[in-house]
């Protein structure tokens, strides 16, 4: 190696080590939660900065060059020293994780697995009702992470946040048990034409959900129900449903309440995009555990698969995750 720089970005060393240990760019990229293209770019930048080829690449295999083999122990020591430094100054405090409401299953499943992966850490659940509200709390430093529809947030708020897509969650309607569609096992979306459907209109905590409903109902003759009094707790929520008689837009994992039935929506199957959302620049081992748990469940349960009859807003499809 010649002409070595005065400083090296630790991210480049992590990219190098991942490839050196996997000897496979695709697996190394998955391990680091980054795109393969970004990983290749980081490795090429490190090679330029060191003035040395670190890998021999063919269509069939990746191997270390002599310079690459020589770099491995130095890279491991440098990154271990950085990890020790960060650990020494990292605040030993609970990670505050918003799950929106106690009945929603996606965030809870991720949190439970993260606790299993890192039992020595304290990950505390909070319930802020909607991502719009929670995201403002995250940006202000009063929460650490939440779950929900990242694309539905104000762009200025998104600029302060990072996210990792977790699930495209099928949507459903919660119907009063006397509703004309309650006898169906599944409710075709067009069958709601002429109905008013409650989707949190007027609730400042859940604007991203109301926006999703407007996009889903547009051109289908379905009206988003006007604002209702903000109901806190299952009992008050059930009372408001009974009083209005309106169906409620929910996800399939939403717990049915007494006097109601939960029916999946079909033709098409509308999907609610759920991301893990956190404050940009946040360093915390609990966040690392959450991200690992989310990635595992997403892969094992095919949570990001979009069925042939699935519907998801174009803006959600087009909004790429921010990688850190």
Coordinates of C-alpha atoms in Angstrom, one line a residue:
X1 CA 0.0 0.0 0.0
X2 CA 1.2 3.5 -0.8
X3 CA 0.0 7.0 -0.3
X4 CA -2.3 6.1 2.6
X5 CA -4.6 8.9 3.8
X6 CA -4.4 10.6 7.2
X7 CA -7.9 9.6 8.1
X8 CA -10.3 6.7 7.1
X9 CA -14.0 6.6 7.5
X10 CA -14.9 3.7 9.8
X11 CA -17.9 2.9 7.6
X12 CA -15.5 2.0 4.8
X13 CA -13.6 -0.4 7.1
X14 CA -16.9 -2.0 8.1
X15 CA -17.8 -2.5 4.5
X16 CA -14.4 -4.0 3.8
X17 CA -14.6 -6.4 6.8
X18 CA -18.2 -7.6 5.9
X19 CA -17.0 -8.5 2.4
X20 CA -13.8 -10.0 3.7
X21 CA -15.7 -12.3 6.1
X22 CA -18.5 -13.2 3.7
X23 CA -16.5 -13.2 0.5
X24 CA -19.8 -12.4 -1.2
X25 CA -21.1 -8.8 -1.9
X26 CA -24.8 -9.6 -1.7
X27 CA -24.5 -11.4 1.7
X28 CA -22.3 -8.6 3.0
X29 CA -24.7 -5.9 1.9
X30 CA -27.6 -7.7 3.6
X31 CA -25.6 -8.0 6.8
X32 CA -25.0 -4.3 6.8
X33 CA -28.6 -3.4 5.8
X34 CA -27.4 -1.5 2.8
X35 CA -27.8 -1.9 -1.0
X36 CA -25.1 -3.9 -2.8
X37 CA -24.4 -1.0 -5.0
X38 CA -23.6 1.2 -2.0
X39 CA -21.4 -1.5 -0.5
X40 CA -19.4 -1.8 -3.7
X41 CA -19.0 2.0 -3.9
X42 CA -17.6 2.0 -0.3
X43 CA -15.2 -0.8 -1.1
X44 CA -13.9 1.0 -4.2
X45 CA -13.5 4.2 -2.3
X46 CA -11.4 2.5 0.4
X47 CA -9.3 0.9 -2.3
X48 CA -8.7 4.3 -3.9
X49 CA -7.9 5.9 -0.6
X50 CA -5.4 3.2 0.3
X51 CA -4.0 2.9 -3.2
X52 CA -4.4 -0.9 -3.2
X53 CA -6.7 -3.6 -4.6
X54 CA -8.2 -5.4 -1.7
X55 CA -10.3 -8.0 -3.6
X56 CA -10.1 -10.1 -6.7
X57 CA -13.6 -10.2 -8.2
X58 CA -14.8 -12.7 -10.9
X59 CA -18.3 -13.6 -11.9
X60 CA -18.0 -16.7 -9.7
X61 CA -16.2 -15.7 -6.6
X62 CA -14.6 -13.0 -4.5
X63 CA -11.2 -13.5 -2.8
X64 CA -8.8 -11.3 -0.8
X65 CA -5.6 -10.0 -2.3
X66 CA -2.5 -10.0 -0.2
X67 CA -3.1 -6.4 0.6
X68 CA -6.7 -7.3 1.6
X69 CA -5.4 -10.1 3.9
X70 CA -2.9 -7.7 5.5
X71 CA -5.7 -5.1 6.2
X72 CA -8.1 -7.5 7.9
X73 CA -6.4 -7.5 11.4
X74 CA -5.8 -3.8 11.3
X75 CA -9.4 -3.1 10.4
X76 CA -10.7 -5.3 13.2
X77 CA -8.6 -3.6 15.8
X78 CA -9.6 -0.1 14.6
X79 CA -13.3 -0.9 14.6
X80 CA -13.1 -2.7 18.0
X81 CA -11.4 0.5 19.4
X82 CA -14.2 2.6 18.0
X83 CA -16.9 0.3 19.4
X84 CA -15.2 0.5 22.8
X85 CA -15.1 4.2 22.7
X86 CA -18.7 4.5 21.8
X87 CA -19.8 2.0 24.4
X88 CA -17.9 4.0 27.1
X89 CA -19.8 7.2 26.3
X90 CA -23.2 5.7 25.3
X91 CA -25.9 6.6 27.7
X92 CA -27.1 3.6 29.7
X93 CA -30.8 4.4 29.4
X94 CA -33.9 2.6 28.2
X95 CA -34.8 2.9 24.5
X96 CA -38.3 4.4 24.3
X97 CA -40.3 2.6 21.6
X98 CA -43.7 3.7 20.5
X99 CA -46.1 1.0 19.4
X100 CA -49.0 3.3 18.4
X101 CA -51.6 1.3 20.4
X102 CA -51.6 -1.8 22.5
X103 CA -53.6 -3.8 20.0
X104 CA -51.4 -3.5 16.9
X105 CA -49.2 -6.6 16.3
X106 CA -46.4 -5.6 14.0
X107 CA -44.4 -3.2 16.3
X108 CA -45.1 -5.5 19.2
X109 CA -43.7 -8.5 17.4
X110 CA -40.5 -6.6 16.5
X111 CA -40.1 -5.3 20.1
X112 CA -40.6 -8.7 21.6
X113 CA -37.9 -10.3 19.3
X114 CA -35.5 -7.4 19.9
X115 CA -35.9 -8.0 23.7
X116 CA -35.0 -11.7 23.0
X117 CA -32.0 -10.7 20.9
X118 CA -30.7 -8.2 23.5
X119 CA -32.0 -9.3 26.9
X120 CA -29.4 -7.1 28.7
X121 CA -31.0 -3.9 27.3
X122 CA -34.2 -2.2 28.4
X123 CA -36.6 -1.4 25.6
X124 CA -39.7 0.4 27.0
X125 CA -43.0 0.5 25.1
X126 CA -45.0 3.7 24.7
X127 CA -48.3 4.2 23.0
X128 CA -48.7 7.5 21.2
X129 CA -51.6 6.5 19.0
X130 CA -50.2 7.6 15.6
X131 CA -46.9 8.1 13.8
X132 CA -47.5 11.8 13.1
X133 CA -47.5 12.5 16.8
X134 CA -44.8 10.0 17.6
X135 CA -42.5 11.3 14.9
X136 CA -42.6 14.8 16.3
X137 CA -41.7 13.4 19.7
X138 CA -38.8 11.4 18.2
X139 CA -37.5 14.5 16.5
X140 CA -37.7 16.4 19.8
X141 CA -35.8 13.6 21.6
X142 CA -38.7 12.6 23.8
X143 CA -39.1 9.2 22.0
X144 CA -36.5 7.0 20.3
X145 CA -38.4 5.0 17.7
X146 CA -41.9 4.2 16.4
X147 CA -43.7 2.3 13.7
X148 CA -46.0 3.5 10.9
X149 CA -46.4 5.0 7.5
X150 CA -43.2 7.1 7.0
X151 CA -44.3 8.4 3.6
X152 CA -47.3 10.0 5.2
X153 CA -45.2 12.4 7.3
X154 CA -44.5 16.0 6.5
X155 CA -41.3 16.2 4.4
X156 CA -39.7 18.6 6.9
X157 CA -40.3 16.1 9.7
X158 CA -39.0 13.2 7.5
X159 CA -35.7 15.1 7.1
X160 CA -35.0 14.6 10.8
X161 CA -35.7 10.9 10.7
X162 CA -34.4 7.6 9.3
X163 CA -36.6 4.6 8.5
X164 CA -36.4 0.9 7.7
X165 CA -39.4 -0.7 5.8
X166 CA -40.8 -3.5 7.9
X167 CA -44.2 -4.6 6.6
X168 CA -47.0 -4.1 4.0
X169 CA -49.8 -4.8 6.4
X170 CA -53.2 -5.9 4.9
X171 CA -56.0 -3.6 5.8
X172 CA -59.5 -4.4 7.0
X173 CA -62.7 -2.7 8.3
X174 CA -64.2 -2.9 11.7
X175 CA -67.9 -3.2 11.3
X176 CA -70.8 -2.8 13.8
X177 CA -72.2 -6.3 14.0
X178 CA -75.5 -5.1 12.5
X179 CA -73.9 -3.5 9.5
X180 CA -75.1 -4.7 6.1
X181 CA -71.7 -6.1 5.2
X182 CA -71.0 -7.8 8.6
X183 CA -72.1 -11.3 7.3
X184 CA -69.4 -11.3 4.6
X185 CA -66.1 -13.1 5.4
X186 CA -64.2 -10.6 3.3
X187 CA -65.4 -7.2 2.2
X188 CA -64.7 -6.1 -1.5
X189 CA -63.6 -2.5 -1.4
X190 CA -66.2 -1.4 -3.9
X191 CA -68.9 -2.8 -1.6
X192 CA -68.2 0.2 0.7
X193 CA -69.3 2.6 -2.0
X194 CA -71.8 5.0 -0.5
X195 CA -70.5 4.4 3.0
X196 CA -68.7 6.8 5.3
X197 CA -65.6 5.1 6.8
X198 CA -63.9 6.4 9.9
X199 CA -60.1 6.9 9.4
X200 CA -59.1 9.3 12.2
X201 CA -60.1 12.5 10.4
X202 CA -59.4 15.4 12.6
X203 CA -57.0 13.5 14.9
X204 CA -53.7 15.3 14.8
X205 CA -51.9 12.2 15.9
X206 CA -52.9 10.1 12.9
X207 CA -52.7 12.3 9.9
X208 CA -50.6 9.8 8.0
X209 CA -53.4 7.2 8.4
X210 CA -56.2 9.6 7.2
X211 CA -54.1 10.5 4.2
X212 CA -53.8 6.8 3.4
X213 CA -57.6 6.4 3.6
X214 CA -58.1 9.4 1.2
X215 CA -55.8 7.8 -1.3
X216 CA -57.4 4.4 -1.0
X217 CA -61.0 5.7 -1.3
X218 CA -60.4 8.3 -4.1
X219 CA -62.6 7.6 -7.1
X220 CA -64.4 4.7 -5.4
X221 CA -67.4 6.5 -4.0
X222 CA -66.3 6.0 -0.4
X223 CA -66.3 8.9 2.0
X224 CA -63.9 9.5 4.8
X225 CA -66.1 10.0 7.8
X226 CA -65.9 13.5 9.4
X227 CA -64.0 14.1 12.6
X228 CA -65.4 12.5 15.7
X229 CA -64.5 13.2 19.3
X230 CA -61.1 11.8 20.1
X231 CA -61.8 8.6 22.0
X232 CA -59.2 7.4 24.6
X233 CA -59.5 3.7 25.5
X234 CA -61.4 0.8 24.1
X235 CA -64.6 1.6 25.9
X236 CA -64.9 5.1 24.6
X237 CA -63.8 4.0 21.1
X238 CA -66.5 1.3 21.0
X239 CA -69.1 3.8 22.2
X240 CA -68.2 6.3 19.4
X241 CA -68.4 3.4 16.8
X242 CA -71.9 2.4 18.1
X243 CA -73.1 6.0 18.0
X244 CA -72.0 6.7 14.5
X245 CA -72.6 3.3 12.9
X246 CA -69.7 4.0 10.6
X247 CA -67.2 1.3 9.6
X248 CA -63.6 1.9 10.8
X249 CA -60.6 1.5 8.6
X250 CA -58.0 -0.7 10.4
X251 CA -55.4 -3.4 9.8
X252 CA -56.0 -7.1 9.9
X253 CA -54.3 -7.5 13.2
X254 CA -56.5 -5.0 14.9
X255 CA -58.4 -6.5 17.9
X256 CA -62.1 -6.8 17.3
X257 CA -64.2 -5.1 20.0
X258 CA -67.5 -6.3 21.5
X259 CA -70.4 -5.5 19.2
X260 CA -68.1 -5.4 16.1
X261 CA -66.6 -7.8 13.5
X262 CA -63.3 -7.5 11.7
X263 CA -63.4 -8.1 8.0
X264 CA -60.4 -8.1 5.6
X265 CA -60.6 -5.8 2.5
X266 CA -60.2 -7.4 -0.9
X267 CA -60.4 -6.6 -4.6
X268 CA -57.8 -5.1 -4.3
X269 CA -56.1 -6.0 -1.0
X270 CA -55.1 -2.5 0.4
X271 CA -51.7 -2.6 2.2
X272 CA -50.6 -0.2 5.0
X273 CA -46.8 0.4 4.7
X274 CA -45.2 0.1 8.1
X275 CA -41.6 1.3 8.7
X276 CA -39.4 1.4 11.8
X277 CA -38.7 5.1 12.3
X278 CA -36.0 6.7 14.4
X279 CA -34.2 10.0 14.9
X280 CA -31.4 10.6 12.4
X281 CA -28.0 10.0 14.0
X282 CA -29.3 8.0 17.0
X283 CA -26.7 5.6 18.3
X284 CA -28.1 3.1 20.8
X285 CA -27.6 -0.7 21.1
X286 CA -31.4 -1.0 21.5
X287 CA -32.0 0.5 18.1
X288 CA -29.5 -2.0 16.6
X289 CA -31.5 -4.8 18.2
X290 CA -34.8 -3.4 16.9
X291 CA -33.4 -3.2 13.4
X292 CA -32.0 -6.7 13.5
X293 CA -35.4 -8.0 14.8
X294 CA -37.3 -6.1 12.1
X295 CA -35.1 -7.4 9.4
X296 CA -35.4 -11.0 10.6
X297 CA -39.2 -10.9 10.8
X298 CA -39.5 -9.1 7.5
X299 CA -37.5 -11.9 5.8
X300 CA -39.0 -14.8 7.7
X301 CA -42.6 -13.8 7.3
X302 CA -42.4 -12.2 3.8
X303 CA -43.8 -9.0 5.3
X304 CA -42.8 -6.8 2.4
X305 CA -44.3 -9.0 -0.3
X306 CA -47.0 -7.3 -2.4
X307 CA -49.7 -9.8 -3.7
X308 CA -50.8 -9.6 -7.3
X309 CA -54.0 -8.0 -6.1
X310 CA -52.3 -5.7 -3.6
X311 CA -52.7 -1.9 -3.5
X312 CA -50.2 0.5 -2.1
X313 CA -49.9 4.3 -2.8
X314 CA -47.3 5.2 -5.4
X315 CA -45.7 7.7 -3.1
X316 CA -45.0 4.9 -0.6
X317 CA -43.5 2.6 -3.3
X318 CA -41.2 5.4 -4.6
X319 CA -39.9 6.6 -1.2
X320 CA -36.7 4.7 -0.7
X321 CA -35.5 3.9 2.9
X322 CA -32.7 6.1 4.3
X323 CA -29.7 3.9 5.1
X324 CA -27.3 4.7 7.9

